[in-house]
CSV table of C-alpha atoms in Angstrom, one decimal:
chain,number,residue,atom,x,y,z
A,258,UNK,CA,73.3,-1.9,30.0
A,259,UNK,CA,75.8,-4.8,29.9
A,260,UNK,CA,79.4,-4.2,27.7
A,261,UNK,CA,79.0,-6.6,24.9
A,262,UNK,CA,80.9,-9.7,26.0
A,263,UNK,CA,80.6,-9.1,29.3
A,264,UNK,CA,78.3,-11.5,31.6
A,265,UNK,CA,75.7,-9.7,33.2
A,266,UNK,CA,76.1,-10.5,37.0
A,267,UNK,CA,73.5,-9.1,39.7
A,268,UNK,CA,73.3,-5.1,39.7
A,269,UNK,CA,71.7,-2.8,41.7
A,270,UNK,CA,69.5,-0.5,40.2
A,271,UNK,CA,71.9,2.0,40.1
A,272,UNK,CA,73.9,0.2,38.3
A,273,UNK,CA,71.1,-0.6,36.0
A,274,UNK,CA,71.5,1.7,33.0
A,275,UNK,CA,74.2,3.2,31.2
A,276,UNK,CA,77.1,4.4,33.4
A,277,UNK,CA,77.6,7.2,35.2
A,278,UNK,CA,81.1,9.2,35.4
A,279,UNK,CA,82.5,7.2,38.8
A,280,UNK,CA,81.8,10.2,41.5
A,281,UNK,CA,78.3,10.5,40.0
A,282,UNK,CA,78.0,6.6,39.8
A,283,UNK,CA,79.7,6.2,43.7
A,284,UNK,CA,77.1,9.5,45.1
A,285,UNK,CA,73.8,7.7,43.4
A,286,UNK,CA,75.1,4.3,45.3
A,287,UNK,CA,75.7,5.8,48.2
A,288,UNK,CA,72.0,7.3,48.4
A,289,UNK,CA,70.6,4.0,47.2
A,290,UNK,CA,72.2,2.3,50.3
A,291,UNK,CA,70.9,5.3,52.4
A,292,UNK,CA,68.0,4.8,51.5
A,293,UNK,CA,67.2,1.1,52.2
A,294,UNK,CA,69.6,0.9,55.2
A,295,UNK,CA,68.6,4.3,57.2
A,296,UNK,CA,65.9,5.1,55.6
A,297,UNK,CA,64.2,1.7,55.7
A,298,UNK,CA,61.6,2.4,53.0
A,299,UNK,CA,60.0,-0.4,50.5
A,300,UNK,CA,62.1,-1.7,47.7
A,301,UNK,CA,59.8,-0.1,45.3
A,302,UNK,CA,60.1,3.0,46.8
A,303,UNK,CA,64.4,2.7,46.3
A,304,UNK,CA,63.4,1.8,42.8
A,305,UNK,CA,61.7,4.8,42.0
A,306,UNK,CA,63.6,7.2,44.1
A,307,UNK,CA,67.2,6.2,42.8
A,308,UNK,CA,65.6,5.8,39.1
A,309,UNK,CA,64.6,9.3,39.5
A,310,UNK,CA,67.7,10.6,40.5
A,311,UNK,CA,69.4,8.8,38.2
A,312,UNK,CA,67.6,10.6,35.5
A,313,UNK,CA,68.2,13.6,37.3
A,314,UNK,CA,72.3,12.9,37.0
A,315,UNK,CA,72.1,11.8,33.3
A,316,UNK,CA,70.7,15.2,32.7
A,317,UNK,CA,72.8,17.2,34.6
A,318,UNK,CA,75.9,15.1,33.1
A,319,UNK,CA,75.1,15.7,29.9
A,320,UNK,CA,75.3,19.2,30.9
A,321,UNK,CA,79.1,18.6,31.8
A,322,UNK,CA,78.5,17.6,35.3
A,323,UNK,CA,81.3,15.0,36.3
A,324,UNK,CA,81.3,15.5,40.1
A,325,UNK,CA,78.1,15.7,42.9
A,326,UNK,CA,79.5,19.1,44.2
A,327,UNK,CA,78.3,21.2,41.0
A,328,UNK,CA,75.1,20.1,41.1
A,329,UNK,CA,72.5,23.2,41.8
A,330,UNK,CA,69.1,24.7,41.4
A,331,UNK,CA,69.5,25.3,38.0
A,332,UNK,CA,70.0,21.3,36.9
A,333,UNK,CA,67.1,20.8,39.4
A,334,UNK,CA,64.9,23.0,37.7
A,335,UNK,CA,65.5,22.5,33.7
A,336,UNK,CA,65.6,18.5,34.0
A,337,UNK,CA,61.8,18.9,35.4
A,338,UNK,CA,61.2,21.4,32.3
A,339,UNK,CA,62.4,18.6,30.4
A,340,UNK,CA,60.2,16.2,31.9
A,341,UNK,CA,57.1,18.8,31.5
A,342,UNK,CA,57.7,19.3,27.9
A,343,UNK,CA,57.6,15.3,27.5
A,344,UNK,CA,54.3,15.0,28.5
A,345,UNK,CA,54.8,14.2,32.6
A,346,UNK,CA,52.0,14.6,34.8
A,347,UNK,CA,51.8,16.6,38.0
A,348,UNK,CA,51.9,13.8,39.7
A,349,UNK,CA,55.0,12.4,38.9
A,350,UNK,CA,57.3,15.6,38.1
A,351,UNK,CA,56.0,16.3,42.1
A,352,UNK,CA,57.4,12.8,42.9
A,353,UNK,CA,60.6,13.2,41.0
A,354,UNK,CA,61.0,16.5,42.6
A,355,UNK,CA,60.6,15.3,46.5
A,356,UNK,CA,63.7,12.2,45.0
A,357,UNK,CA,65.3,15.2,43.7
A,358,UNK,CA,65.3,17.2,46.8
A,359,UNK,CA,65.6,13.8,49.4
A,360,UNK,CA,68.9,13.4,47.4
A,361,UNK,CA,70.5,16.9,47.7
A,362,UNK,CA,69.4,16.8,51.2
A,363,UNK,CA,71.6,14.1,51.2
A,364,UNK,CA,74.4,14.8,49.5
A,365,UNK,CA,74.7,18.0,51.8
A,366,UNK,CA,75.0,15.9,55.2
A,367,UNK,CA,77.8,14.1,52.9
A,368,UNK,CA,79.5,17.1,52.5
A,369,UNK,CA,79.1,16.9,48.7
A,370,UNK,CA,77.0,19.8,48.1
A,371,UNK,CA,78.1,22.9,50.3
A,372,UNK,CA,74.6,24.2,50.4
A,373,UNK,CA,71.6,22.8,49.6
A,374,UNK,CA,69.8,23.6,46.5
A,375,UNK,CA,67.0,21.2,47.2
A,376,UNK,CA,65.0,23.7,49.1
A,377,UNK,CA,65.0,26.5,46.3
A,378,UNK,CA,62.9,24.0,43.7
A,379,UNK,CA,59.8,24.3,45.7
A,380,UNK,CA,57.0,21.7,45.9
A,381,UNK,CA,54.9,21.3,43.1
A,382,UNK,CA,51.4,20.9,44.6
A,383,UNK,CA,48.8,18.0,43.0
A,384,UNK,CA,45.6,18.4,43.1
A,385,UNK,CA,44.7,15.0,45.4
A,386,UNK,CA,41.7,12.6,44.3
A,387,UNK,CA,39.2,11.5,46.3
A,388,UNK,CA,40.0,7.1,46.4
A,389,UNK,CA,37.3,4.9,45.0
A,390,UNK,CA,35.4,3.1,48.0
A,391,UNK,CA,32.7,0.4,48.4
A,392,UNK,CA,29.5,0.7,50.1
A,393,UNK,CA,29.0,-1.0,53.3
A,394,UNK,CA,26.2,-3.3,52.3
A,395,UNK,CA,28.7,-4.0,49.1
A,396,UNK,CA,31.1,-4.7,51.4
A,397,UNK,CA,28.8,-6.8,53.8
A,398,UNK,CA,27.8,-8.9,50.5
A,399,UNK,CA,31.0,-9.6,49.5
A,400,UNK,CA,32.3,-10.8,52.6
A,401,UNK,CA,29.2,-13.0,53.3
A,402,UNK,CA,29.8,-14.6,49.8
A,403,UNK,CA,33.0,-15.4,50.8
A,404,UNK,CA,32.5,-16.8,53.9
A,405,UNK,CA,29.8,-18.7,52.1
A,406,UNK,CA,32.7,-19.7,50.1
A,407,UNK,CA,35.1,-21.0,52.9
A,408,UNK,CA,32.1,-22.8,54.8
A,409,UNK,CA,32.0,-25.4,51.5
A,410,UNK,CA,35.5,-25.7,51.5
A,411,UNK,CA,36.1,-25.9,55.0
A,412,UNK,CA,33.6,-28.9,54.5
A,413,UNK,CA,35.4,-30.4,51.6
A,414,UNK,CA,38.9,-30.2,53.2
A,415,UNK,CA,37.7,-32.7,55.9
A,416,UNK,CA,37.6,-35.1,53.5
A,417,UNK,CA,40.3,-38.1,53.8
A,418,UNK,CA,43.1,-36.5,51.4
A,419,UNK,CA,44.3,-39.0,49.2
A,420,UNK,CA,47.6,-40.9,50.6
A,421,UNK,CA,50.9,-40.1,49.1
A,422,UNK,CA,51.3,-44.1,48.6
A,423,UNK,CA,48.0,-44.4,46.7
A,424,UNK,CA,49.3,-41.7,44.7
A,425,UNK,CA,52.4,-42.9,43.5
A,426,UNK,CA,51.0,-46.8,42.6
A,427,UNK,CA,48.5,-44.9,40.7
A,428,UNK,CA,50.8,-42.7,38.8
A,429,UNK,CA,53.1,-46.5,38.5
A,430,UNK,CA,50.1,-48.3,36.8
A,431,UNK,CA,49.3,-45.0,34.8
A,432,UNK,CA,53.0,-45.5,33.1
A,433,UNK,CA,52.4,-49.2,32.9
A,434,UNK,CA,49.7,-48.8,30.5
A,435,UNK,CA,50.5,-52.5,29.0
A,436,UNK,CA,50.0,-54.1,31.6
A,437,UNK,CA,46.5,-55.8,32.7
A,438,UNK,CA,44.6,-53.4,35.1
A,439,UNK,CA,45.8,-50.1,33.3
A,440,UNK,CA,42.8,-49.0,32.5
A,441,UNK,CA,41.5,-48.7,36.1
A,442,UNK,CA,44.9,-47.6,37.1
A,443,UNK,CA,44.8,-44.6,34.9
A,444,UNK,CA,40.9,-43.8,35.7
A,445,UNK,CA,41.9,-43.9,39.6
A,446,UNK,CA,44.7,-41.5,38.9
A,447,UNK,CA,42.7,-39.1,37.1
A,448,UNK,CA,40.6,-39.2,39.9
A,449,UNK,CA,43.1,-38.7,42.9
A,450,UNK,CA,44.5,-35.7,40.4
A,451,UNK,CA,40.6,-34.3,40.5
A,452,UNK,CA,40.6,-34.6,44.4
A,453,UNK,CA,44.0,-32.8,44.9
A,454,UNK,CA,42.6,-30.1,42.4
A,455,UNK,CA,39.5,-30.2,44.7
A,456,UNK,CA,41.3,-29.7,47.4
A,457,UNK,CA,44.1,-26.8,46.4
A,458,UNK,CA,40.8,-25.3,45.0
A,459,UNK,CA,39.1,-25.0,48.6
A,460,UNK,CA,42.5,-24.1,50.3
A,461,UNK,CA,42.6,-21.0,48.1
A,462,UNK,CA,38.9,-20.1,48.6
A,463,UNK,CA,39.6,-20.1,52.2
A,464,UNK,CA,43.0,-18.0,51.6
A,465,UNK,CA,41.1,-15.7,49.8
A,466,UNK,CA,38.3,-15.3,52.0
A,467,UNK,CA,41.0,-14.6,55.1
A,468,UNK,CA,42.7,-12.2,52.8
A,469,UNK,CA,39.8,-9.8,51.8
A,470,UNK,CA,38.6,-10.1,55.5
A,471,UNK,CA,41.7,-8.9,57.5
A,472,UNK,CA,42.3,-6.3,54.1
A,473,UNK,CA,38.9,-5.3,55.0
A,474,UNK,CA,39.3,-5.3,58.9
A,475,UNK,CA,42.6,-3.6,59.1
A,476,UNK,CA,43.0,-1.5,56.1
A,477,UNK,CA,46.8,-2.5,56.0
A,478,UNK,CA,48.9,-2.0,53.1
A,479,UNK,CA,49.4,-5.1,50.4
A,480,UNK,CA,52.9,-5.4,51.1
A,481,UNK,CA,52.0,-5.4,54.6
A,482,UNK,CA,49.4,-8.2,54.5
A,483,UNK,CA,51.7,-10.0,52.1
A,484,UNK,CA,55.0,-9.4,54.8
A,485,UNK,CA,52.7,-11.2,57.6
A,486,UNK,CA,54.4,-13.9,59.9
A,487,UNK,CA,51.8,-16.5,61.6
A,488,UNK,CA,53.0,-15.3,64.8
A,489,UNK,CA,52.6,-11.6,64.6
A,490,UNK,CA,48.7,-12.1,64.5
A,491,UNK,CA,47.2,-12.4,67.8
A,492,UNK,CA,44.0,-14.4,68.4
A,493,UNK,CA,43.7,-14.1,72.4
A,494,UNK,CA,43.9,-9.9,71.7
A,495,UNK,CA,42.4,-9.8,68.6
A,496,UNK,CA,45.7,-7.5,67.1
A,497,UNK,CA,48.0,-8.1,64.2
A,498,UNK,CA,51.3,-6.7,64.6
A,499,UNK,CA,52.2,-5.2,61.2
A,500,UNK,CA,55.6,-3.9,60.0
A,501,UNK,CA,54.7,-0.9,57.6
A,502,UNK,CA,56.6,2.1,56.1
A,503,UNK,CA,60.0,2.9,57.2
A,504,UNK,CA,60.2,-0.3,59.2
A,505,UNK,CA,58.2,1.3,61.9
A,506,UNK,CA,55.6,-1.5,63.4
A,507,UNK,CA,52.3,-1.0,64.8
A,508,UNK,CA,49.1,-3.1,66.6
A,509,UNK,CA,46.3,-2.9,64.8
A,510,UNK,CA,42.7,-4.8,65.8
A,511,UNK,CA,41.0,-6.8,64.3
A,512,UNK,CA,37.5,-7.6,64.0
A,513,UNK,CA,36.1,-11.6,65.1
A,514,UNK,CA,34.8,-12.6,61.7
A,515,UNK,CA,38.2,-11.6,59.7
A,516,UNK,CA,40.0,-13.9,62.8
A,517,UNK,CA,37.5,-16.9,62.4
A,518,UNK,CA,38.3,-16.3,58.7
A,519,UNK,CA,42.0,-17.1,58.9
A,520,UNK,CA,41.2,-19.2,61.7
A,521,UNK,CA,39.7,-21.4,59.2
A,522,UNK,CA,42.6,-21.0,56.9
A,523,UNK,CA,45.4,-21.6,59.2
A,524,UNK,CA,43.3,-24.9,60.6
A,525,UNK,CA,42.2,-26.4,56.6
A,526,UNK,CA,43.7,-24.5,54.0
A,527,UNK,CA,47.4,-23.4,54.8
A,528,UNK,CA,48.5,-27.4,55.5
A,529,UNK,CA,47.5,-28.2,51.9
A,530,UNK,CA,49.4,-25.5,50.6
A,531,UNK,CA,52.4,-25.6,53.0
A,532,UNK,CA,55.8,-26.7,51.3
A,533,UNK,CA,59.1,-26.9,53.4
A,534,UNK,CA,59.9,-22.9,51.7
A,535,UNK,CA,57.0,-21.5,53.2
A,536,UNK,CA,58.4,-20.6,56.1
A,537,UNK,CA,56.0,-18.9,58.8
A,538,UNK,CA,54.5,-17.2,56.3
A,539,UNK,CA,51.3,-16.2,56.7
A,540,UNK,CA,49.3,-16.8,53.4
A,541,UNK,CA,51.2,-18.4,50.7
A,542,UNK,CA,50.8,-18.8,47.1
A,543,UNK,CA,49.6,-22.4,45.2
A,544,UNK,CA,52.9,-23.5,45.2
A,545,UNK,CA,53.6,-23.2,48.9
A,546,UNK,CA,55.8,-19.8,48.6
A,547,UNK,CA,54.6,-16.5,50.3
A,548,UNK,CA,52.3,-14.6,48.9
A,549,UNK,CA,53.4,-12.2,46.8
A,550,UNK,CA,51.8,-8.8,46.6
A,551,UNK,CA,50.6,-9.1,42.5
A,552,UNK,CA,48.6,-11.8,43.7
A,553,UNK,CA,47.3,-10.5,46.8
A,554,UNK,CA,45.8,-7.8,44.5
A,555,UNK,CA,44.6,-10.8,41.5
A,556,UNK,CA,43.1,-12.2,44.1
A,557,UNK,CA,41.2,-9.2,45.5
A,558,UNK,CA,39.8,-7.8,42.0
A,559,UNK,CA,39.0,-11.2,41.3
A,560,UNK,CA,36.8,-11.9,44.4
A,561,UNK,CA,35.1,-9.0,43.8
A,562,UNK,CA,34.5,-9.1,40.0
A,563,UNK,CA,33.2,-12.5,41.0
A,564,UNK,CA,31.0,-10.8,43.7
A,565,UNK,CA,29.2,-9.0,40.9
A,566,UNK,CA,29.7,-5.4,42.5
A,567,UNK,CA,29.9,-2.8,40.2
A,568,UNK,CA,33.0,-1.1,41.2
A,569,UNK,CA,35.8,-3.1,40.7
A,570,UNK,CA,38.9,-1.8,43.1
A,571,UNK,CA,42.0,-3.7,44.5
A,572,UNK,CA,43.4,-3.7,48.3
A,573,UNK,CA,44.2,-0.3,48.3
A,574,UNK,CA,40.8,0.2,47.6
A,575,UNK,CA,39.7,-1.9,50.4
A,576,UNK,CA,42.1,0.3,52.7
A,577,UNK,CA,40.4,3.5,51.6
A,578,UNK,CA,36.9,1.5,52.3
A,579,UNK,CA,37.8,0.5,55.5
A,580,UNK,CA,39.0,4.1,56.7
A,581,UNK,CA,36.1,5.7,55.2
A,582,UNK,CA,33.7,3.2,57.5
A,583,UNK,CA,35.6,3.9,60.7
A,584,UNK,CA,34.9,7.7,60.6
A,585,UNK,CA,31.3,7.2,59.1
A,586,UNK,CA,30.6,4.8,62.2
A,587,UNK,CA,32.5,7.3,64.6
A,588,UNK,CA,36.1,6.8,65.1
A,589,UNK,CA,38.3,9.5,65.6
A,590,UNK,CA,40.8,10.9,62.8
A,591,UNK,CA,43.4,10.4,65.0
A,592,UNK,CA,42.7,6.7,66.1
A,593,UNK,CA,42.4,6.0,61.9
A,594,UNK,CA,45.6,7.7,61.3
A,595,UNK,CA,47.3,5.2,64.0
A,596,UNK,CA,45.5,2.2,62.6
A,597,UNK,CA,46.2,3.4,58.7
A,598,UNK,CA,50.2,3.9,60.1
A,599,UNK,CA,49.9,7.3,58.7
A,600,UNK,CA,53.2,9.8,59.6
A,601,UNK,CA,51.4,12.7,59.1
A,602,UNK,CA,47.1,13.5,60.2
A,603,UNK,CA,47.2,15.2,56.3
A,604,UNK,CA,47.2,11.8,55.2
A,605,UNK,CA,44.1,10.6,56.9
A,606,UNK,CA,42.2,13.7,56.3
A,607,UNK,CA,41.3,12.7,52.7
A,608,UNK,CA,39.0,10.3,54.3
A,609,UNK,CA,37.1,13.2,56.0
A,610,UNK,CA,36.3,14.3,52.5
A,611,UNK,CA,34.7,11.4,51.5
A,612,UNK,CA,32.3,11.4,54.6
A,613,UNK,CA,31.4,14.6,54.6
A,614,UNK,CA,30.3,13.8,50.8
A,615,UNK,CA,28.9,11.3,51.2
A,616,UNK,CA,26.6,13.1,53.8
A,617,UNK,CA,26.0,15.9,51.5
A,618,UNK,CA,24.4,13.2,48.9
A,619,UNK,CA,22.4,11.7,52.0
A,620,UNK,CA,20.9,15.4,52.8
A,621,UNK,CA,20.2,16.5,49.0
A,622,UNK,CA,18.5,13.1,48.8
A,623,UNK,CA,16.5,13.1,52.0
A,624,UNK,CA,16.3,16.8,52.6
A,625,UNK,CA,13.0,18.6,51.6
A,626,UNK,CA,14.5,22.0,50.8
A,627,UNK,CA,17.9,20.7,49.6
């Protein structure tokens, strides 16, 4: 919070809140910067860690902690008996408890802590859901839908757009209503506005068609998809380039309808939405910027509510689907676990689970003596 008459200039998150005592303050800094310069990991990832820890701190200072070196096991432990009595879930006090331990970790290479009581707190083990996937025929109808979809407007983008000079001596005898011919004026302008609409509408269907395809063929992350440079996808190879978690980048294929889907965007619908910010951008937003990931997953529950399938998920429901369909038609755990960008097989085992489900519910159906 800003001091009252003070302007409130760009912070960092951990500068966000109410201050710290300055060694405190300086420590939760110092890790923030860890851990977007060494640590590479996704914005949102900083922002949770370092809000974490921050709470962490605040606890421990209100405690009478004014320097990094007294903090031990004991703060650890009673600010997550805090956060259990308010109501926390498993889930998040084991999240706040990896923060907690990444940062004493951390503050021990410093040479703030002298040992580290990280270790001591144990991990809180949650019990891990099984994620929500689609069919493949549900799949298979979506995507036909959509390329449905991007045919029409594929179509309607080869339409003659309507010149930028017709445009403006339309929009000049719209404002010159008084004069004689203002009438038609204003009637063709409406209609060169419905034709642009037209047009913005088809460049997003194809958009959104390429984006539920590669989602669907590559089972990369949304930030991932949304981070995508024109040049890092690879027609001739059929491989994206993707640059995931931790900075690390990876090849991943890619199947020929989701390229002839961006094909078709790239070709028709990216020049209508291009602006001079778009930058090489892959897909971009309706006013020409990149596309963010919110709207990368609007667009996604959208298409999909639109599709009439029953289960409504978003693309990290699309990446579970897609992993799920690569072991149920063969693929090795390990090759999914490359393809997924997955540090650790643990990861990619959940989608084992869902098989092997999946194929219990096939033999109670079909079995005889099930």
């Amino acid at each position: 919070m800003t001091d009252a008459g003070k302007p409130a200039g760009p912070r960092t998150s951990a500068e966000a809140e109410d201050p710290l005592p300055p060694r405190l303050a300086a420590a939760l800094a110092g890790f923030e910067r860890y851990l977007r310069a060494e640590r590479s990991l996704s914005p949102h990832t900083v922002r949770a860690y370092t809000g974490d820890v921050r709470s962490l701190l605040e606890h421990a200072c209100r405690d009478g902690l004014q320097t990094p070196d007294g903090l031990g096991v004991a703060h650890l432990r009673s600010w997550l008996a805090v956060l259990h009595g308010s109501g926390a879930a498993r889930a998040t006090l084991a999240r706040r408890g990896a923060a907690a331990r990444t940062f004493t970790t951390f503050a021990h290479r410093q040479g703030w802590l002298a040992t580290d009581p990280g270790p001591q707190l144990g991990t809180l083990k949650t019990r891990r859901t099984l994620p929500h996937i689609l069919r493949q025929d549900e799949m298979e109808s979506i995507l036909a839908d959509l390329d449905a979809a991007g045919r029409r407007a594929e179509q309607l983008m080869g339409t003659e757009p309507v010149s930028g000079s017709e445009a403006s001596r339309v929009q000049a005898g719209a404002r010159a209503g008084v004069h004689a011919g203002a009438q038609a004026g204003t009637l063709a302008g409406a209609q060169a506005g419905a034709e642009a609409e037209e047009r913005t509408a088809a460049a997003v269907a194809l958009r959104d068609a390429a984006v539920l395809e590669l989602f669907y063929a590559t089972g990369i992350r949304v930030s991932e998809l949304c981070g995508l440079d024109g040049g890092r996808l690879d027609q001739a190879r059929r491989t994206v380039r993707v640059r995931g978690k931790g900075d690390k980048e990876r090849t991943v294929p890619v199947g020929v309808p989701a390229l002839r889907a961006v094909a078709r965007w790239l070709a028709a619908g990216r020049p209508e939405l291009a602006t001079r910010a778009s930058g090489p951008a892959l897909f971009l937003g309706v006013r020409g910027g990149r596309l963010d990931p919110r709207t990368a997953r609007r667009i996604v529950h959208e298409r999909l509510r639109e599709s009439g399938t029953v289960r409504d998920t978003g693309p990290h429901g699309l990446r579970h689907t897609a992993a799920t369909h690569l072991l149920e038609g063969g693929a090795d755990l390990r090759s999914v676990q490359e393809i997924l960008g997955h540090s650790s097989p643990a990861t990619t085992q959940i989608y084992t689970h869902v098989s092997i489900d999946r194929l219990k519910s096939s033999y109670r159906q079909a079995h005889p003596r099930a």
